[in-house]
mmCIF file of C-alpha atoms in Angstrom:
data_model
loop_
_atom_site.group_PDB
_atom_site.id
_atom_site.type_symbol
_atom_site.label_atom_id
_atom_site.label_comp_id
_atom_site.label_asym_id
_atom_site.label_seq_id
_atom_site.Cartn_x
_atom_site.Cartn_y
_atom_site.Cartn_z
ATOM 1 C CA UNK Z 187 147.325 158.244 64.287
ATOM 2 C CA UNK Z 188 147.231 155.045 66.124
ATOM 3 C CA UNK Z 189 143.914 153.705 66.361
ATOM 4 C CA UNK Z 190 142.147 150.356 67.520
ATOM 5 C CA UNK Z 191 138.880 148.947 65.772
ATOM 6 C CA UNK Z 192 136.462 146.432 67.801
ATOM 7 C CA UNK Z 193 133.325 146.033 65.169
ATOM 8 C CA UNK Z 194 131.145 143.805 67.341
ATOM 9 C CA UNK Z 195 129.878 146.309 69.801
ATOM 10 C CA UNK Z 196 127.693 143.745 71.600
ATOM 11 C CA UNK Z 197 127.382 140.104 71.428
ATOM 12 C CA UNK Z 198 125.025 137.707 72.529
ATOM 13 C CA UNK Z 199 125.408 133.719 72.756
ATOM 14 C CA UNK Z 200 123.933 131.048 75.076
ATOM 15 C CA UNK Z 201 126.268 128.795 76.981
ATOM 16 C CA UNK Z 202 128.774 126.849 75.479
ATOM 17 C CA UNK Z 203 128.603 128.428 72.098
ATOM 18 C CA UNK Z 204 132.060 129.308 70.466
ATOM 19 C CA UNK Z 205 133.299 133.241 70.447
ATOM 20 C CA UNK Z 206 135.287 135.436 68.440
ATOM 21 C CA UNK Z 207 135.659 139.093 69.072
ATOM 22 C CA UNK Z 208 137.143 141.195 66.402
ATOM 23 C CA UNK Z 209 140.141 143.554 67.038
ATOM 24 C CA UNK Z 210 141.999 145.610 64.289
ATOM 25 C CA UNK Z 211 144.778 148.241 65.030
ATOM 26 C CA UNK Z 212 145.821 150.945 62.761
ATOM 27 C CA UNK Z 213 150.031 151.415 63.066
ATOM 28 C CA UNK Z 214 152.471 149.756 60.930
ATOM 29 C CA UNK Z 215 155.422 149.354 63.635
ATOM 30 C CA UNK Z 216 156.281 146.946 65.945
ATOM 31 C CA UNK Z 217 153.571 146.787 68.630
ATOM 32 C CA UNK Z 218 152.397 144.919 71.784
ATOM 33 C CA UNK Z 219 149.034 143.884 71.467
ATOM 34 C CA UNK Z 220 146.625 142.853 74.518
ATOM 35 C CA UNK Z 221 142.626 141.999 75.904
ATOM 36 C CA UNK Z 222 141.550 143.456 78.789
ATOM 37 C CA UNK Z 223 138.129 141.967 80.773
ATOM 38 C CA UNK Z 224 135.737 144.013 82.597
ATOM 39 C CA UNK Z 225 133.508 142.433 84.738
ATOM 40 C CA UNK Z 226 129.850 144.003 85.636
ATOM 41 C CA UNK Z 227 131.098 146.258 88.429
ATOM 42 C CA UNK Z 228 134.831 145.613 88.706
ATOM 43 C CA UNK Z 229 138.065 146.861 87.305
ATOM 44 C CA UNK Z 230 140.054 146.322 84.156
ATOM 45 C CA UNK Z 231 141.798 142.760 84.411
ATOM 46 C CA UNK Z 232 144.329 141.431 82.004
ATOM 47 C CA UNK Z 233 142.971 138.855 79.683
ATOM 48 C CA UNK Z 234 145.928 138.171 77.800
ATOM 49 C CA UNK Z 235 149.336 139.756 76.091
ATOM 50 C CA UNK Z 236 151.499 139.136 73.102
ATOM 51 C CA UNK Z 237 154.810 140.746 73.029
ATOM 52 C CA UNK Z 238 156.485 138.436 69.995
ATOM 53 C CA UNK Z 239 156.917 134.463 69.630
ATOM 54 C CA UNK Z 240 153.907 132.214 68.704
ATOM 55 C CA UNK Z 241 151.073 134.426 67.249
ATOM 56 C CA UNK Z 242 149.039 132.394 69.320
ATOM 57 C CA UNK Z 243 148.479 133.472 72.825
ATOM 58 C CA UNK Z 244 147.115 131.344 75.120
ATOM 59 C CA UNK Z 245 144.862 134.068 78.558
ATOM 60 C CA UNK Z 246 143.602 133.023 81.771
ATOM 61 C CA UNK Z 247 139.823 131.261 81.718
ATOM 62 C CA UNK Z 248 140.652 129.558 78.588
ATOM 63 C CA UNK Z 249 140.598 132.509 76.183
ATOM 64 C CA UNK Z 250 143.161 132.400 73.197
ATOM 65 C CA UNK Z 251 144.044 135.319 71.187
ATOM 66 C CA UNK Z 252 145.456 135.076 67.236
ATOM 67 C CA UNK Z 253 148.742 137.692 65.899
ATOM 68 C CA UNK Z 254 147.431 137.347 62.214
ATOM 69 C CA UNK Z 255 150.297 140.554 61.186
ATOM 70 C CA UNK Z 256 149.341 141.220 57.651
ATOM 71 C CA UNK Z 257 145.973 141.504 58.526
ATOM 72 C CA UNK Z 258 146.689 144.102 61.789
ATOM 73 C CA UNK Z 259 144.340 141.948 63.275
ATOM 74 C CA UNK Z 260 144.298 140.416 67.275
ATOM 75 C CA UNK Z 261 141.162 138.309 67.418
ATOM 76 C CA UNK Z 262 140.157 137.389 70.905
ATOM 77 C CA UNK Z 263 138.439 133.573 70.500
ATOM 78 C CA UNK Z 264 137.049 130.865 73.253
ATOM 79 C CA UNK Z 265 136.243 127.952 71.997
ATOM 80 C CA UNK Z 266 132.853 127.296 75.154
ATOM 81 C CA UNK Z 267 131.446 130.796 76.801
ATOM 82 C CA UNK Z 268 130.241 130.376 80.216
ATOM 83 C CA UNK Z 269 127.717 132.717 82.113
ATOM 84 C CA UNK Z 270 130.463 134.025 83.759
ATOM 85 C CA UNK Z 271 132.146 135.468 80.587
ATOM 86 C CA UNK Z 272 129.872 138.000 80.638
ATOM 87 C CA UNK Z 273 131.400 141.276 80.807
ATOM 88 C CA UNK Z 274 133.256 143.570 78.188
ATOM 89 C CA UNK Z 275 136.338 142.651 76.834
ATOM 90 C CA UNK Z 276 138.450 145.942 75.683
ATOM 91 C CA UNK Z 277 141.589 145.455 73.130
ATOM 92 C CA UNK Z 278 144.684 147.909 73.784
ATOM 93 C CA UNK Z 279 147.512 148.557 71.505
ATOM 94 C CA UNK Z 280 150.922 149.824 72.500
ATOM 95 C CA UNK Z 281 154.466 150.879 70.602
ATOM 96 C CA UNK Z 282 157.173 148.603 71.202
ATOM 97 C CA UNK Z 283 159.035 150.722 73.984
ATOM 98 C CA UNK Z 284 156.426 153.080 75.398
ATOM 99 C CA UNK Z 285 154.006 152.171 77.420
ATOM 100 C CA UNK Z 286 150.741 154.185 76.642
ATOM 101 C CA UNK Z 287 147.929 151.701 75.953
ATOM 102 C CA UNK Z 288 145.350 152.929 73.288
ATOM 103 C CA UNK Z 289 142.253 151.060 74.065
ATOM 104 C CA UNK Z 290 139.053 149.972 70.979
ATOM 105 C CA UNK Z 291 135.863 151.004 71.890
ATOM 106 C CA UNK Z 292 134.747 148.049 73.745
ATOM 107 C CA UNK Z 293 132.816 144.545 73.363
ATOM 108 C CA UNK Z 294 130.048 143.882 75.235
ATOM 109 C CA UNK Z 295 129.289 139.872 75.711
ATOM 110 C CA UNK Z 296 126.306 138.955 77.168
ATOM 111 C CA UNK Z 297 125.842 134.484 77.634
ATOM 112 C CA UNK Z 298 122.430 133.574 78.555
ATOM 113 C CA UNK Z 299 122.183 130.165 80.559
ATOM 114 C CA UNK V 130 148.995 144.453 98.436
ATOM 115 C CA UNK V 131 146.094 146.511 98.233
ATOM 116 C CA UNK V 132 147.046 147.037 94.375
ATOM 117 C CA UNK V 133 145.556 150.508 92.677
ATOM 118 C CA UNK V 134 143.004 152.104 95.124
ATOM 119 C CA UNK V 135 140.981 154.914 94.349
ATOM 120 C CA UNK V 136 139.400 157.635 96.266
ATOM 121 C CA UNK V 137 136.275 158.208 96.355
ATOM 122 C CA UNK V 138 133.958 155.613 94.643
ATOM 123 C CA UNK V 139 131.442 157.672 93.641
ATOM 124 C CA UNK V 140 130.772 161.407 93.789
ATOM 125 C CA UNK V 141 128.026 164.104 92.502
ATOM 126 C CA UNK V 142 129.318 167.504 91.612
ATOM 127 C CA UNK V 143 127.190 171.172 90.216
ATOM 128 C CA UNK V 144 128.686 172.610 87.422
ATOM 129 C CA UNK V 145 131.275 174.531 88.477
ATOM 130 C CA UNK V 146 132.651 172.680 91.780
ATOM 131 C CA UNK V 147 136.084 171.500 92.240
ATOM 132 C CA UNK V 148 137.293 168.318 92.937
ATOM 133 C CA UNK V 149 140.503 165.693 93.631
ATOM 134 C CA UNK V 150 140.288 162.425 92.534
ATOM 135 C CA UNK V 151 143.257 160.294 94.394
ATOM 136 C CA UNK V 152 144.730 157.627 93.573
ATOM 137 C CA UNK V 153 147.667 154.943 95.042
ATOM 138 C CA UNK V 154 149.639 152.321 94.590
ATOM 139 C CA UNK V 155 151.499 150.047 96.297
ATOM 140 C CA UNK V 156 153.418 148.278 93.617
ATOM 141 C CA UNK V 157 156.544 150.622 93.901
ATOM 142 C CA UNK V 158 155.871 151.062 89.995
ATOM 143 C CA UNK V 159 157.235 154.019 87.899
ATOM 144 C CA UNK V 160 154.508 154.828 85.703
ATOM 145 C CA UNK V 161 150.703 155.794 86.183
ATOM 146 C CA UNK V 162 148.171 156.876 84.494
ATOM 147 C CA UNK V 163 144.120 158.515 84.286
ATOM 148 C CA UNK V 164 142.018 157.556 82.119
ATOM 149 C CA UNK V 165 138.051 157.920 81.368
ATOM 150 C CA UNK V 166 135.868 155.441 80.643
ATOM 151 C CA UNK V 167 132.919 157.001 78.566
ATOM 152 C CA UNK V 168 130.131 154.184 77.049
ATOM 153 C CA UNK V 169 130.931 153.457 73.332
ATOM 154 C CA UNK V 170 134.422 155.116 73.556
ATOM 155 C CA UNK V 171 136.551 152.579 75.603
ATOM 156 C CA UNK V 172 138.816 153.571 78.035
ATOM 157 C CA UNK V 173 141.012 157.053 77.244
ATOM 158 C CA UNK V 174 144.040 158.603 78.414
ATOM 159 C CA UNK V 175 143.724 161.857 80.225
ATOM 160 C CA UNK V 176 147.086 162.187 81.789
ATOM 161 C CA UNK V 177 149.968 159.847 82.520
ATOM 162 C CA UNK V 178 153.604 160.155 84.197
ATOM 163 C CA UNK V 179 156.291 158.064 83.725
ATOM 164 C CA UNK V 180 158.251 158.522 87.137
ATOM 165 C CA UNK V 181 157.816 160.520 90.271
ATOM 166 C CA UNK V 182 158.627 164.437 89.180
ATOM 167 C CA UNK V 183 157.030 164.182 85.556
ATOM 168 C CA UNK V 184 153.398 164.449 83.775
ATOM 169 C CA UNK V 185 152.107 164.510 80.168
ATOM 170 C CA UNK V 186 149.125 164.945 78.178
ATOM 171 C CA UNK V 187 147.071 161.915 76.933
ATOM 172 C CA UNK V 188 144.427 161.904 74.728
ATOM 173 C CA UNK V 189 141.668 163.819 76.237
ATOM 174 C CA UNK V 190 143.916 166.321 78.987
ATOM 175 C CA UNK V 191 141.398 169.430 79.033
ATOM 176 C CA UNK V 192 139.599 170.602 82.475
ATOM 177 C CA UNK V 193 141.969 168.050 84.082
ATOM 178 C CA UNK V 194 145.489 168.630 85.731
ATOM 179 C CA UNK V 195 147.345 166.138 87.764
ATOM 180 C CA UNK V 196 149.836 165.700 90.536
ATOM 181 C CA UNK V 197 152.555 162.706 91.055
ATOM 182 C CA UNK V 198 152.911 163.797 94.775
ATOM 183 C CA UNK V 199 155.190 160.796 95.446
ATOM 184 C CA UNK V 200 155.904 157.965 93.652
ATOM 185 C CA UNK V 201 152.834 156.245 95.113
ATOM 186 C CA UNK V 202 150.100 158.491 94.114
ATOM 187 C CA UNK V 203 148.828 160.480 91.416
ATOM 188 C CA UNK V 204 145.807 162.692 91.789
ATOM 189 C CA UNK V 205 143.612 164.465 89.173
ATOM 190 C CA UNK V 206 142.110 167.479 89.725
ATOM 191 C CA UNK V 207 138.565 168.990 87.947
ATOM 192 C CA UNK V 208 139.065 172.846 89.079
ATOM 193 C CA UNK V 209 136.072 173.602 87.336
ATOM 194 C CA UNK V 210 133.516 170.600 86.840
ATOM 195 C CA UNK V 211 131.223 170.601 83.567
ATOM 196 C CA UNK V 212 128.854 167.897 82.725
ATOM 197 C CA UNK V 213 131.104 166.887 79.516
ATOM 198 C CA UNK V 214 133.182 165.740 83.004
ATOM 199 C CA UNK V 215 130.213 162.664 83.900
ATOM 200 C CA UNK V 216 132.365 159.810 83.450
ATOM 201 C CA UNK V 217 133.879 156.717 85.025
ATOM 202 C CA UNK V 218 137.482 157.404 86.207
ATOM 203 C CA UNK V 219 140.034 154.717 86.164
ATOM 204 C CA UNK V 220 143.686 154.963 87.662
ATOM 205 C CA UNK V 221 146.388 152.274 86.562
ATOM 206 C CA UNK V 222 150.305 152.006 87.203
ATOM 207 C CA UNK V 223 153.202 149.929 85.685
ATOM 208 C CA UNK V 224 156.222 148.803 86.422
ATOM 209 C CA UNK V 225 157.230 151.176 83.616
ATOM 210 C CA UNK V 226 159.939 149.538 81.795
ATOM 211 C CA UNK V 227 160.212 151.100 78.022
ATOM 212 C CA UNK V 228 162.498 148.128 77.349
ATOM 213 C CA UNK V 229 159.959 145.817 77.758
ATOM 214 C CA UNK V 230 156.598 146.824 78.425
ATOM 215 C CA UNK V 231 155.004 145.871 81.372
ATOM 216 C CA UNK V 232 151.042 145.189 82.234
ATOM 217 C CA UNK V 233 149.099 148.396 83.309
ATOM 218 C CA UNK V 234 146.884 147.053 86.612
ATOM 219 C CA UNK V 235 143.684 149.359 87.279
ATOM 220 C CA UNK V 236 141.899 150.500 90.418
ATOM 221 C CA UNK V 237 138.139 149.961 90.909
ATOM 222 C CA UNK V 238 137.331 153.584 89.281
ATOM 223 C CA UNK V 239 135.250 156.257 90.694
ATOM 224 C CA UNK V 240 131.779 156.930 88.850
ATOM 225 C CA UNK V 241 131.584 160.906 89.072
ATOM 226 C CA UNK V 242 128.374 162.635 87.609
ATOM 227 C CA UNK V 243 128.179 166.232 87.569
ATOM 228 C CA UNK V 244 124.712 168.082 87.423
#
């Protein structure tokens, strides 16, 4: 079955130290591959989305995520975390052609000042 | 554009109590979707349907059922609450284009606990 793996459960950095968040998916078809953010006490927003082209994909708030294919792999990076990054960042896996998103379990980022 | 509301924000049921979780849209999308949010499990599909008229199972359908009532809302009913149900409830919709897939956009979620 389709699956999504996000090994750092919970993360902790200070200010302007550089982040990487894991995300491996299990499925060996064409997929659609995105990061969702959570802030404390809001709703899923869309971090960023890669359909095909450049396996780089360039999100909102200056988050970048990396297509690495033969390693299933979807790593969510920023190369500065602010404060206000803090929240949990959720990566979601879908078939080419359907649109039911199987989320990972969930990072939790906490940035100190 | 109000987005994905959802209806109520919070709510404490007994074991055993009923409730209807509602949710809209405004978006004149196709698809929506429930899903639970449960801590160290991410977010997981309960029930989902594609247009107005049609429902499937997600992931995790049991002690739920659902109703697309129109195209703009989808509500999902606990007939029989147990405290496996204590949860955070999301609603999302999408333009719902298989062709190309579209963003899902979420409402603000309603934090049920039941005793």
């Amino acid at each position: 079955a389709q699956s999504v793996s996000q090994h750092n459960h919970h993360v902790i950095l200070s200010e302007a130290a550089s982040l990487e968040l894991g995300c491996n998916y299990s499925y060996g078809g064409t997929v659609n591959l995105f990061w969702y953010v959570q802030y404390p006490g809001q709703h899923l927003q869309l971090l960023l989305k890669y359909f095909s082209g450049d396996p780089l994909v360039k999100g909102i708030k200056g988050f970048e995520a990396e297509f690495i294919k033969s390693k299933f792999s979807f790593n969510l990076r920023k190369p500065s975390v602010q404060w206000s990054d803090t929240a949990e960042y959720f990566c979601a896996v879908t078939l080419r052609g359907t649109d039911k998103l199987i989320f990972g379990t969930g990072t939790r980022l906490q940035v100190f000042p | 554009n109000a987005g994905v509301t959802q209806t109520p924000k919070f709510q404490v049921l007994k074991t055993g109590q009923s409730m209807t979780l509602q949710c809209a849209q405004d978006m004149n999308h196709n698809s929506m979707y429930w899903y639970r949010q449960d801590p160290g499990m991410g977010l997981r599909l309960i029930y989902y349907s594609a247009s107005e008229g049609t429902t499937d199972k997600g992931e995790v359908p049991n002690g739920y059922n659902v109703s697309r009532l129109n195209k703009r809302e989808f509500s999902l009913r606990l007939e029989s609450a147990a405290p496996s149900q204590t949860s955070v409830y999301f609603c999302a919709s999408s333009v719902g284009d298989r062709k190309n897939y579209n963003e899902q956009f979420f409402g603000p979620g309603t934090r049920l606990t039941v005793l």
